[in-house]
Amino acid sequence: MISVNEARKILSDNSTRGKTQTVPLGHSLDAVVAEDIYSPIDVPSFDNSAMDGYAIKFGEKLQRWKVKTVIQAGDTSAYKIERGEAARIFTGAKIPEGTDTVIPQELIAKNEASGEIYYQEDKISTGSNVRLKGSQCKRGDLILKKGTVISPGIIGLLASVGLAEVKIYTAPTVAYVITGDELKEPGTSLTPGEIYNSNGPMLEALLKKIGVTDIFPKKASDKKEELQQIINQALEQQDVLILSGGISVGDYDFVKECLENAGVQELFYKIKQRPGKPMFAGKKAGKWIFALPGNPSSVLSCFSQYVKPCLYYFMGKENVWEADAELTLAQDHKKKPGLTFFVKARINGDEAEVLSGQQSFNLQAFSTANCLVELEEDKEEVTAGTRVKVYNL
Ligand code: AMP
Ligand code: MG
């Protein structure tokens, strides 16, 4: 059996990036940029007014101008302003030739009869209220680094330089297989001996949350032939195969045998951890295979600790193996030495509070849990005040 850190290292060593694809900006939110992006233009691409006001030539040292023309945002005409003249101008409009400064309209007095404007205060200097060409970025400037996760603001930035498409890493297609004769779907009735399939809806949500959209749910009974066929088919069609249940040592746990029959190369089986000890990870022809023990807490914990980082790496993300935070443990916690514990917890300021009901079949704590806390393998008790690694759920 290997340690949690050994499992992480093996998975990290076997990680590869997925394919890239050029998509419309509107389809790129939360994806990772697959190339450095340079601006194709100067932004702004022309000097323009930052205020509603009057464009003048500041150096003339005049305090009185004749308003010659009106320039709206979007007006592409070429105006020329002579000495003693001003242009009425609005925010975003092009600064006309012969001027270099905009006086905000609040600072201007106007003679309605002569049409002249007056400026008497001393609140501006040459270039005031003018956004210069190229002041955001120049053509050829690096504006976004490969590996960045695309936010709404980044979509705005890319649009501002005129880009309609962006090259991103694509998410893998994922098949998940729920195994177990005891499972019934939520919304149907139960006979004693049966339980509801909670792992299916949970896995679906876990995958969607990390940006996987092509999800192929499958169900297999605890019959070897049926399971084998579903595994073989999923391995042909999808990039990633996740299984729930059937990976332990019971008489009806056929997942490991079927994966071996399908030619999956084992990376590891069993990790010194709770929950989720009998987890299996493997690869076949560049595809990931994760078999997670059937208890729902094991599925959630193993997904968060191992599946998510591998899929995130495939999708171009950096630092996928790092904890989300290091916080202070709120209360003492006893554990079995020799196993790393991942316990359901709730973040409260700088503290992580471990919740009651940590058994791997018990889902009630998920109603309040918002993270998993990692308690180190060798410890028998982790005392309040210890800094612990925290993984957001
Ligand atoms: P297994 O790993 O197949 O031995 O399953 C371990 C425990 O998890 C058993 O109590 C199963 O009934 C339960 N279990 C397996 N699959 C699911 C599922 N999809 N939803 C809820 N519980 C499950
Ligand atoms: Mg089972």
Coordinates of N, CA and C in Angstrom, one line a residue, residues 95-181:
I95 N -10.0 62.9 -30.4 CA -9.4 64.2 -30.1 C -9.1 64.8 -31.5
P96 N -9.6 66.0 -31.9 CA -9.3 66.5 -33.2 C -7.9 67.1 -33.3
E97 N -7.4 67.1 -34.6 CA -6.1 67.6 -34.8 C -6.0 69.1 -34.4
G98 N -4.9 69.5 -33.8 CA -4.8 70.9 -33.4 C -5.2 71.1 -31.9
T99 N -5.6 70.0 -31.2 CA -5.9 70.1 -29.8 C -5.1 69.0 -29.0
D100 N -5.0 69.2 -27.7 CA -4.2 68.2 -26.9 C -4.8 68.0 -25.5
T101 N -5.9 68.7 -25.2 CA -6.4 68.8 -23.8 C -7.9 68.9 -23.8
V102 N -8.5 68.3 -22.8 CA -10.0 68.5 -22.7 C -10.3 69.1 -21.4
I103 N -11.1 70.2 -21.5 CA -11.6 70.9 -20.3 C -13.0 70.3 -20.0
P104 N -13.1 69.7 -18.8 CA -14.5 69.2 -18.5 C -15.5 70.3 -18.5
Q105 N -16.7 69.9 -18.9 CA -17.8 71.0 -19.2 C -18.1 71.7 -17.9
E106 N -17.9 71.0 -16.7 CA -18.3 71.7 -15.4 C -17.4 72.9 -15.2
L107 N -16.2 72.9 -15.8 CA -15.3 74.0 -15.5 C -15.4 75.2 -16.5
I108 N -16.4 75.1 -17.4 CA -16.5 76.0 -18.5 C -17.7 76.9 -18.3
A109 N -17.5 78.2 -18.6 CA -18.7 79.1 -18.6 C -18.9 79.5 -20.1
K110 N -20.1 79.8 -20.5 CA -20.4 79.9 -21.9 C -21.2 81.2 -22.1
N111 N -20.8 81.9 -23.2 CA -21.5 83.1 -23.6 C -22.5 82.7 -24.7
E112 N -23.8 82.6 -24.4 CA -24.7 82.1 -25.4 C -24.8 82.9 -26.6
A113 N -24.7 84.3 -26.5 CA -24.8 85.2 -27.6 C -23.6 85.0 -28.6
S114 N -22.4 85.0 -28.1 CA -21.2 84.9 -29.0 C -20.8 83.5 -29.3
G115 N -21.3 82.5 -28.5 CA -21.0 81.1 -28.7 C -19.6 80.8 -28.2
E116 N -19.0 81.8 -27.4 CA -17.6 81.5 -26.9 C -17.7 80.9 -25.5
I117 N -16.6 80.1 -25.2 CA -16.5 79.5 -23.9 C -15.4 80.1 -23.1
Y118 N -15.5 80.1 -21.8 CA -14.5 80.7 -21.0 C -14.0 79.7 -19.9
Y119 N -12.7 79.7 -19.7 CA -12.2 78.9 -18.6 C -11.3 79.7 -17.8
Q120 N -11.6 79.7 -16.4 CA -10.8 80.7 -15.6 C -10.0 79.9 -14.5
E121 N -10.4 78.7 -14.2 CA -9.7 78.0 -13.1 C -8.4 77.5 -13.6
D122 N -7.7 76.9 -12.6 CA -6.4 76.4 -13.0 C -6.3 74.9 -12.6
K123 N -7.2 74.1 -13.1 CA -7.3 72.7 -12.7 C -6.7 71.7 -13.7
I124 N -6.3 72.2 -14.9 CA -5.9 71.3 -15.9 C -4.5 71.7 -16.4
S125 N -3.8 70.8 -17.0 CA -2.5 71.1 -17.7 C -2.5 70.3 -19.0
T126 N -1.5 70.5 -19.8 CA -1.4 69.9 -21.1 C -1.7 68.4 -21.0
G127 N -2.6 67.9 -21.8 CA -2.9 66.5 -21.9 C -4.0 66.0 -20.9
S128 N -4.5 67.0 -20.1 CA -5.5 66.6 -19.1 C -6.7 66.0 -19.8
N129 N -7.3 64.9 -19.3 CA -8.5 64.3 -19.7 C -8.4 63.7 -21.2
V130 N -7.2 63.4 -21.6 CA -7.1 62.8 -22.9 C -6.5 61.4 -22.6
R131 N -7.2 60.3 -23.2 CA -6.6 59.0 -23.1 C -5.8 58.8 -24.4
L132 N -4.5 58.6 -24.1 CA -3.6 58.5 -25.3 C -3.6 57.2 -26.0
K133 N -3.5 57.2 -27.3 CA -3.3 56.0 -28.1 C -2.3 55.1 -27.5
G134 N -2.6 53.8 -27.4 CA -1.7 52.8 -26.9 C -1.4 52.9 -25.4
S135 N -2.3 53.6 -24.6 CA -2.0 53.7 -23.2 C -2.4 52.5 -22.4
Q136 N -3.4 51.7 -22.9 CA -3.7 50.4 -22.3 C -2.6 49.3 -22.8
C137 N -2.4 49.2 -24.1 CA -1.4 48.3 -24.6 C -1.0 48.7 -26.0
K138 N 0.2 48.4 -26.4 CA 0.7 48.6 -27.7 C 0.5 47.4 -28.5
R139 N 0.4 47.5 -29.8 CA 0.4 46.4 -30.7 C 1.6 45.5 -30.5
G140 N 1.4 44.2 -30.3 CA 2.6 43.3 -30.0 C 2.9 43.1 -28.6
D141 N 2.2 43.8 -27.7 CA 2.4 43.6 -26.2 C 1.8 42.3 -25.8
L142 N 2.5 41.6 -24.9 CA 1.9 40.4 -24.3 C 0.8 40.8 -23.3
I143 N -0.5 40.4 -23.6 CA -1.6 40.8 -22.8 C -2.1 39.7 -21.9
L144 N -1.8 38.4 -22.3 CA -2.3 37.3 -21.5 C -1.4 36.1 -21.6
K145 N -1.0 35.5 -20.5 CA -0.1 34.4 -20.5 C -0.8 33.1 -20.6
K146 N -0.2 32.2 -21.4 CA -0.6 30.8 -21.5 C -0.8 30.2 -20.0
G147 N -1.8 29.5 -19.8 CA -2.0 28.9 -18.5 C -3.0 29.6 -17.6
T148 N -3.4 30.8 -18.1 CA -4.3 31.6 -17.3 C -5.8 31.1 -17.4
V149 N -6.5 31.1 -16.3 CA -7.9 30.7 -16.4 C -8.7 31.9 -16.8
I150 N -9.6 31.7 -17.8 CA -10.3 32.8 -18.4 C -11.5 33.2 -17.5
S151 N -11.4 34.5 -17.1 CA -12.5 35.1 -16.2 C -13.3 36.0 -17.1
P152 N -14.5 36.5 -16.6 CA -15.3 37.4 -17.4 C -14.4 38.7 -17.8
G153 N -13.6 39.2 -16.9 CA -12.7 40.3 -17.2 C -11.8 40.1 -18.3
I154 N -11.2 38.8 -18.3 CA -10.3 38.5 -19.4 C -11.1 38.4 -20.8
I155 N -12.3 38.0 -20.7 CA -13.1 38.0 -22.0 C -13.2 39.4 -22.5
G156 N -13.5 40.3 -21.5 CA -13.5 41.8 -21.9 C -12.2 42.3 -22.5
L157 N -11.1 41.9 -21.8 CA -9.8 42.3 -22.3 C -9.5 41.8 -23.7
L158 N -9.8 40.6 -24.0 CA -9.6 40.0 -25.3 C -10.5 40.7 -26.4
A159 N -11.7 40.9 -26.0 CA -12.6 41.6 -26.9 C -12.1 43.0 -27.2
S160 N -11.5 43.7 -26.2 CA -11.1 45.1 -26.4 C -9.9 45.2 -27.4
V161 N -9.2 44.1 -27.6 CA -8.2 44.2 -28.7 C -8.7 43.6 -30.0
G162 N -10.0 43.3 -30.0 CA -10.6 42.8 -31.3 C -10.6 41.3 -31.5
L163 N -10.2 40.5 -30.5 CA -10.2 39.1 -30.7 C -11.6 38.5 -30.5
A164 N -12.0 37.7 -31.4 CA -13.3 37.0 -31.4 C -13.2 35.6 -30.9
E165 N -11.9 35.0 -31.0 CA -11.7 33.6 -30.7 C -10.5 33.5 -29.8
V166 N -10.4 32.4 -29.1 CA -9.2 32.2 -28.2 C -8.9 30.7 -28.2
K167 N -7.6 30.4 -28.1 CA -7.2 29.0 -28.1 C -7.2 28.5 -26.7
I168 N -7.9 27.4 -26.4 CA -8.0 26.9 -25.0 C -7.7 25.4 -25.0
Y169 N -7.4 24.9 -23.8 CA -7.4 23.4 -23.6 C -8.8 22.9 -23.5
T170 N -9.1 21.8 -24.1 CA -10.5 21.3 -24.0 C -10.6 20.3 -22.8
A171 N -11.8 20.2 -22.3 CA -12.0 19.3 -21.2 C -12.1 17.8 -21.8
P172 N -11.7 16.8 -21.0 CA -11.8 15.5 -21.5 C -13.3 15.0 -21.6
T173 N -13.6 14.0 -22.4 CA -14.9 13.4 -22.3 C -14.7 12.3 -21.2
V174 N -15.8 12.2 -20.4 CA -15.7 11.3 -19.2 C -16.9 10.3 -19.1
A175 N -16.6 9.0 -19.0 CA -17.6 8.1 -18.7 C -17.5 7.7 -17.2
Y176 N -18.6 7.6 -16.6 CA -18.6 7.1 -15.2 C -19.5 5.9 -15.1
V177 N -19.1 4.9 -14.4 CA -19.9 3.7 -14.2 C -20.2 3.5 -12.8
I178 N -21.5 3.4 -12.5 CA -22.0 3.1 -11.1 C -22.2 1.6 -11.1
T179 N -21.6 1.0 -10.1 CA -21.8 -0.5 -9.9 C -22.5 -0.8 -8.6
G180 N -23.3 -1.8 -8.6 CA -24.0 -2.3 -7.4 C -25.4 -2.7 -7.7
D181 N -25.7 -4.0 -7.3 CA -27.1 -4.5 -7.5 C -28.1 -3.9 -6.5

